[in-house]
CSV table of N, CA and C in Angstrom, one decimal:
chain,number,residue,atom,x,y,z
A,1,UNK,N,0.8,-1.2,0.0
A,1,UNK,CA,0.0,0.0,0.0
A,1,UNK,C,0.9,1.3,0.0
A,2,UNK,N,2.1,1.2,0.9
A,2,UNK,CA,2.9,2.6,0.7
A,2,UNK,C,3.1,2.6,-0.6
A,3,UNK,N,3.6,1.5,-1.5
A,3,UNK,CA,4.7,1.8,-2.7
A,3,UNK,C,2.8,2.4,-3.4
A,4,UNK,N,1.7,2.1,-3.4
A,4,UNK,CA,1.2,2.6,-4.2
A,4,UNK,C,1.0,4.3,-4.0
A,5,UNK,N,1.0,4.6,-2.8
A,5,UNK,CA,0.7,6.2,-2.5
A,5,UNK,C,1.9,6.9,-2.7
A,6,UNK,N,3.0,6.3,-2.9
A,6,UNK,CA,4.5,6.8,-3.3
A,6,UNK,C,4.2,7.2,-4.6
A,7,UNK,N,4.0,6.6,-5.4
A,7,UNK,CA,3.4,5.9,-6.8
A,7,UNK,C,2.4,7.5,-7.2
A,8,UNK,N,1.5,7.3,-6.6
A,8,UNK,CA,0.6,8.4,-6.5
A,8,UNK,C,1.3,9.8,-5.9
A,9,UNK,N,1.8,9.8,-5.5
A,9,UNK,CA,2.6,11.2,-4.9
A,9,UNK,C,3.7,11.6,-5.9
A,10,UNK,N,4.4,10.5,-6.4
A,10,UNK,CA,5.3,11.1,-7.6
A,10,UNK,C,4.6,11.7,-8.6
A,11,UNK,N,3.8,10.9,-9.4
A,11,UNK,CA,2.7,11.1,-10.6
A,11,UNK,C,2.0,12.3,-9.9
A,12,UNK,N,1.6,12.8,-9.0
A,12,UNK,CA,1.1,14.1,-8.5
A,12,UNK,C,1.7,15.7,-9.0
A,13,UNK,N,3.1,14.9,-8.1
A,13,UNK,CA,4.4,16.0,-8.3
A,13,UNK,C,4.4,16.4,-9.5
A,14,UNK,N,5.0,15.1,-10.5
A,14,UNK,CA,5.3,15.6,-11.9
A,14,UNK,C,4.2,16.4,-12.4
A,15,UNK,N,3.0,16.2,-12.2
A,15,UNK,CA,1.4,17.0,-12.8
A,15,UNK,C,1.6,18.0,-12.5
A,16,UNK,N,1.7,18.3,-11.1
A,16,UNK,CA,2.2,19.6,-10.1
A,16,UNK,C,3.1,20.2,-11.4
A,17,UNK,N,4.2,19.8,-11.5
A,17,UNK,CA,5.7,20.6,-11.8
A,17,UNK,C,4.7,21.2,-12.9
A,18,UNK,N,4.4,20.3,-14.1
A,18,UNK,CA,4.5,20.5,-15.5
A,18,UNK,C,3.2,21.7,-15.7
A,19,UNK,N,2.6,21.9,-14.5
A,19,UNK,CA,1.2,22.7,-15.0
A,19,UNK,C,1.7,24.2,-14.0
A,20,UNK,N,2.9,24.2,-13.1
A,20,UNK,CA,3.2,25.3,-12.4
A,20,UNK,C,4.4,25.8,-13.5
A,21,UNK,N,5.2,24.9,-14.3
A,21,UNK,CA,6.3,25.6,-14.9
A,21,UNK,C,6.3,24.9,-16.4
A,22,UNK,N,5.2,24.6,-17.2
A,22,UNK,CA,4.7,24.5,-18.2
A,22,UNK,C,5.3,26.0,-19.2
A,23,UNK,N,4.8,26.8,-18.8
A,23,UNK,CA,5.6,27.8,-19.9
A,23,UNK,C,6.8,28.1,-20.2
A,24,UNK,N,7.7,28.1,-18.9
A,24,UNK,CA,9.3,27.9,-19.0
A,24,UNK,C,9.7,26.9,-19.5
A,25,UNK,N,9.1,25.6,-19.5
A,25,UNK,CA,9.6,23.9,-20.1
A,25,UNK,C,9.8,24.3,-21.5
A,26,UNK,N,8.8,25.0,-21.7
A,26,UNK,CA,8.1,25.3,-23.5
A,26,UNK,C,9.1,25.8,-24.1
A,27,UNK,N,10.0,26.6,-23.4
A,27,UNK,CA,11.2,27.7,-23.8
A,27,UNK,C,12.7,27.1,-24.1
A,28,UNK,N,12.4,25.8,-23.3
A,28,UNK,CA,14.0,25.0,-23.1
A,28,UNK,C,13.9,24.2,-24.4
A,29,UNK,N,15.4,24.1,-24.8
A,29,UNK,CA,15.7,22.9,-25.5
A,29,UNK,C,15.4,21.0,-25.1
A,30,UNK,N,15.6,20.1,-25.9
A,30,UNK,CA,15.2,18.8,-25.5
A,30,UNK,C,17.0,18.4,-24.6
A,31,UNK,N,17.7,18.9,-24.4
A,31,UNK,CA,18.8,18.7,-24.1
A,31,UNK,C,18.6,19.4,-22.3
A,32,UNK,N,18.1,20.8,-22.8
A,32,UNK,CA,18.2,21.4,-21.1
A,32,UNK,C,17.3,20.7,-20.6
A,33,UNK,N,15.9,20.5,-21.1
A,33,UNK,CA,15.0,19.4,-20.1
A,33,UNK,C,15.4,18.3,-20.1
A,34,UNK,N,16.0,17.5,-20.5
A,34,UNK,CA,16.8,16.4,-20.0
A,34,UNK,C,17.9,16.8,-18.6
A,35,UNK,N,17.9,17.6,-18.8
A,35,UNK,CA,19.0,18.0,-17.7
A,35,UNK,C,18.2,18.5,-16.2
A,36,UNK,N,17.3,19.1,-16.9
A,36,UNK,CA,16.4,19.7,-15.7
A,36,UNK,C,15.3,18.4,-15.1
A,37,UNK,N,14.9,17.3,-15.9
A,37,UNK,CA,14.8,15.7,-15.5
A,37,UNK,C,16.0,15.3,-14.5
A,38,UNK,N,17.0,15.1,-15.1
A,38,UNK,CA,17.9,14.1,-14.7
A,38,UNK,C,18.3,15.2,-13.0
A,39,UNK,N,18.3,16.5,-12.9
A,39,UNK,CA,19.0,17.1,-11.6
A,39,UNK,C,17.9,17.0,-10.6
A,40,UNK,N,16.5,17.0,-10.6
A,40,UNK,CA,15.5,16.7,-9.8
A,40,UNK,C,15.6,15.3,-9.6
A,41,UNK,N,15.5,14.1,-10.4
A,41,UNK,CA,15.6,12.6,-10.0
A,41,UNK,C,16.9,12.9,-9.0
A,42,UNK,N,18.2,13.3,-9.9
A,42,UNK,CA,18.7,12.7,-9.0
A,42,UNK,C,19.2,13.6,-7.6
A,43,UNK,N,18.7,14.6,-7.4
A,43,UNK,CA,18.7,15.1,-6.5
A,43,UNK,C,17.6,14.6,-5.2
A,44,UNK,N,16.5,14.0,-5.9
A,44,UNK,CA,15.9,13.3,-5.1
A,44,UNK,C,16.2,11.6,-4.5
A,45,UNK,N,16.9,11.2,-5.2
A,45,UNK,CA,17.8,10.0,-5.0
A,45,UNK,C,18.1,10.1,-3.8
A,46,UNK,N,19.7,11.3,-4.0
A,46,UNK,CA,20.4,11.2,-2.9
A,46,UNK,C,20.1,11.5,-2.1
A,47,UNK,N,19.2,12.9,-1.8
A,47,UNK,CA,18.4,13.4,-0.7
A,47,UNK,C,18.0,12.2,0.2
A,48,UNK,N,17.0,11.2,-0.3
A,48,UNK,CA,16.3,10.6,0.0
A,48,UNK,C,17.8,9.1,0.6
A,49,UNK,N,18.4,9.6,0.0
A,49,UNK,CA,19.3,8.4,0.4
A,49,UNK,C,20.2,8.5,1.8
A,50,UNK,N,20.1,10.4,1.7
A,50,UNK,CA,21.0,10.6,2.8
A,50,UNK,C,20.3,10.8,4.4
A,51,UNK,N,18.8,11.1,4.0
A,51,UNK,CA,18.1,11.3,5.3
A,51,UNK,C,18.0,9.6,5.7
A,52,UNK,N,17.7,9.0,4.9
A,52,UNK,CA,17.3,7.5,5.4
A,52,UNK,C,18.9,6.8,6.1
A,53,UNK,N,20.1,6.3,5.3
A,53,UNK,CA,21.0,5.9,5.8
A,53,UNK,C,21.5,6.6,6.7
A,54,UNK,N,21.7,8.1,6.8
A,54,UNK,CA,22.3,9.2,7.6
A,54,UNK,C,21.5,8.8,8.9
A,55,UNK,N,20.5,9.2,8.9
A,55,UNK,CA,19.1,9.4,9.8
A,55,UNK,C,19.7,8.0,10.9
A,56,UNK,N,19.6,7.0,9.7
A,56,UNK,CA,19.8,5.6,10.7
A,56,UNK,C,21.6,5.1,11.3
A,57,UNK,N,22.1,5.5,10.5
A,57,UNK,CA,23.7,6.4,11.0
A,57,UNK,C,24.0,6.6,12.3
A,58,UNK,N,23.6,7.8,12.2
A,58,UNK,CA,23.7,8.7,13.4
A,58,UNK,C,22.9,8.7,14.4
A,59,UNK,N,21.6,8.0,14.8
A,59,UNK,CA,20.8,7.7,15.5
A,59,UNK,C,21.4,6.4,16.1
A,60,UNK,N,22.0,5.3,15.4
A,60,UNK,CA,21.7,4.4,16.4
A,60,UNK,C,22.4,4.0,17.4
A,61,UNK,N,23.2,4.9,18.3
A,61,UNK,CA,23.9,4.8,19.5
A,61,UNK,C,22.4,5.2,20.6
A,62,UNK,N,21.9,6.3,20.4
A,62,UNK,CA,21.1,6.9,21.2
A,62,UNK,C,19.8,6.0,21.5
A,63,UNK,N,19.7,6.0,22.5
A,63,UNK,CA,18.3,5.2,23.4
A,63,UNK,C,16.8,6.2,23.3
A,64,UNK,N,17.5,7.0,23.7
A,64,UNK,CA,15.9,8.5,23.9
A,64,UNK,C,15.2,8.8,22.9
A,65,UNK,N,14.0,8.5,22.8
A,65,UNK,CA,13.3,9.1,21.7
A,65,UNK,C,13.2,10.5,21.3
A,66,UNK,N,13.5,11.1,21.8
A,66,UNK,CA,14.0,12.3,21.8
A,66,UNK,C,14.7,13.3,21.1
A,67,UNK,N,15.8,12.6,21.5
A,67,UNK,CA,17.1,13.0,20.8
A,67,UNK,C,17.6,12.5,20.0
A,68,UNK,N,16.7,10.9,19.4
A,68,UNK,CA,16.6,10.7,18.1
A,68,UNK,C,15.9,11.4,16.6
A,69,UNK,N,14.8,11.8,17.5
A,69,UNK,CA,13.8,13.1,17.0
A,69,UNK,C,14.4,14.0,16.2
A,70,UNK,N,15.4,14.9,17.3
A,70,UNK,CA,15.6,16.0,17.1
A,70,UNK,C,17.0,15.8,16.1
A,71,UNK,N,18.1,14.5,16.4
A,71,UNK,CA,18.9,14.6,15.2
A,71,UNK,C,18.6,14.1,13.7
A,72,UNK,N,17.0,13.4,13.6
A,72,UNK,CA,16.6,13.1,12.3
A,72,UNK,C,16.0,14.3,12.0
A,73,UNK,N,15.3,14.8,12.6
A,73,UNK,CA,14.6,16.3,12.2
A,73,UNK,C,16.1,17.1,11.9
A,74,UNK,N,17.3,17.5,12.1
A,74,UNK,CA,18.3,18.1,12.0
A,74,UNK,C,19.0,17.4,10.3
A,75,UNK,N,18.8,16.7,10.3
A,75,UNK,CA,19.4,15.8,9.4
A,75,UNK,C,18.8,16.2,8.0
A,76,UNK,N,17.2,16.5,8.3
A,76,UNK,CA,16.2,16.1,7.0
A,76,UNK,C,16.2,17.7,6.4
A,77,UNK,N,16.4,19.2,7.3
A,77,UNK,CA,16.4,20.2,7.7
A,77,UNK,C,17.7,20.5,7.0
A,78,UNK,N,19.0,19.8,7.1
A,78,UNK,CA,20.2,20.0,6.2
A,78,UNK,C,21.0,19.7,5.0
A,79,UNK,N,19.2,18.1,5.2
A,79,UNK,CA,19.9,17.3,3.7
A,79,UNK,C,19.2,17.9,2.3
A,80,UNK,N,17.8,18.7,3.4
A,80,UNK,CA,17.0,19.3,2.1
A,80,UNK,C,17.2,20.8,1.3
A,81,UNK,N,18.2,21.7,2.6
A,81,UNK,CA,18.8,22.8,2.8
A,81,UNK,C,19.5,22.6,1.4
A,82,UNK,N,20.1,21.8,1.9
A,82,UNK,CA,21.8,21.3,0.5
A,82,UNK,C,21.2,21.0,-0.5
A,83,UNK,N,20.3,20.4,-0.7
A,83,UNK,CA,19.9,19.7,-1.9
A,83,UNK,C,19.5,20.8,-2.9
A,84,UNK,N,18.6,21.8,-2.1
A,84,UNK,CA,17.9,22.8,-2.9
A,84,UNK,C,18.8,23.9,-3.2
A,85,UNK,N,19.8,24.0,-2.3
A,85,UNK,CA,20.8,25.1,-2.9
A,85,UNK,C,21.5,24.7,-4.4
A,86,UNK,N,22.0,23.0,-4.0
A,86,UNK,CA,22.8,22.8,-5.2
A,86,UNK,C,21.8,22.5,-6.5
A,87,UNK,N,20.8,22.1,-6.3
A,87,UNK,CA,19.6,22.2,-7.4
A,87,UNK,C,19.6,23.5,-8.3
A,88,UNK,N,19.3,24.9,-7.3
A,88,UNK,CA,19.3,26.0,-8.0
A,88,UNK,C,20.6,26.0,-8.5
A,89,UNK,N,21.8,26.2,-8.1
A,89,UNK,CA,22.9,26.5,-8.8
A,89,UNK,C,23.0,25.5,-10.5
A,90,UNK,N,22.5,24.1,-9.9
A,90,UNK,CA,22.5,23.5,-11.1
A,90,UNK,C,21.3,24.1,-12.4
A,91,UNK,N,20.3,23.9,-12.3
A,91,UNK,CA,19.2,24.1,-12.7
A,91,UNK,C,19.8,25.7,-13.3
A,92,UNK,N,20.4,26.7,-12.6
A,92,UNK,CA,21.0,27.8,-13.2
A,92,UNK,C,21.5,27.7,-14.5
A,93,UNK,N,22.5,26.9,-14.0
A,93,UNK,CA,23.6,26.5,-15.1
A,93,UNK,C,22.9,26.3,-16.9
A,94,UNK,N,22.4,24.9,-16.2
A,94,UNK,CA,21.8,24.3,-17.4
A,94,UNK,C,20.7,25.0,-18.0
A,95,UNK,N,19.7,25.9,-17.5
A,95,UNK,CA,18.5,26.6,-18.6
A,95,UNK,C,19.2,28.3,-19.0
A,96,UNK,N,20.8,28.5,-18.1
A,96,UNK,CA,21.3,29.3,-18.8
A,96,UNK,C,19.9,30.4,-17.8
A,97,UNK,N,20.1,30.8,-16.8
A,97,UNK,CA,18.8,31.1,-16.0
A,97,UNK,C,17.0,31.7,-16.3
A,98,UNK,N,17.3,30.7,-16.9
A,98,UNK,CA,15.7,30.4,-17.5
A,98,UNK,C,14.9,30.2,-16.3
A,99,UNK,N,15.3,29.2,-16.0
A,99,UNK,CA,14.3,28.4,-14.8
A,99,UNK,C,14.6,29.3,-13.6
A,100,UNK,N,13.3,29.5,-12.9
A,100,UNK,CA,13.4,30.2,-11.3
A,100,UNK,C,13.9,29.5,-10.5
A,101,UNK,N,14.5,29.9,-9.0
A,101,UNK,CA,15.3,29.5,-8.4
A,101,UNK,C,13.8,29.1,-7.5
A,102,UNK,N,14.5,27.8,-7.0
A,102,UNK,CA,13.3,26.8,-6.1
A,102,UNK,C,13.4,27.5,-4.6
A,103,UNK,N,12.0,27.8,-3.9
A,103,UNK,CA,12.0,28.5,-2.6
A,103,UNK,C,11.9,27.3,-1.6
């Protein structure tokens, strides 16, 4: 049941993206949106790669629920910080600053 609401939340997203930035897409080459594909996947990859293994990393000494809390919440807070900065800088690059910078 998760993998189907995952399923449903990506196919969301992508609807999402393509109907909020539909007129900038229009403007790019088939090379920059390939590029503007491939820096969102894989910026979602590793994100998602680093809160999960990181998260479970660095948590598993600690007993307290607590303080496991507060360094996964820390973790998700710096891995998404990073992700979005180097996104914009990338995303810059490649539409040649077409595309707006992600808030």
């Amino acid at each position: 049941m998760n993998i189907v609401l995952s399923i449903i939340a990506c196919i969301s997203f992508v609807i999402y993206f393509f109907l909020k930035y539909g007129d900038i897409l229009s403007k790019l080459n088939k090379m920059q949106k390939f590029g503007v594909f491939i820096s969102y996947f894989s910026t979602t990859i590793l994100a998602g790669i680093c809160i999960y293994y990181g998260g479970a990393f660095l948590t598993e000494p600690f007993q307290n629920g607590f303080i496991k809390f507060l360094i996964r919440l820390t973790i998700v807070l710096v891995t998404l910080w990073l992700a979005i900065s180097i996104l914009n800088q990338v995303l810059h690059k490649i539409t040649k600053g077409i595309f707006p910078k992600i808030t």
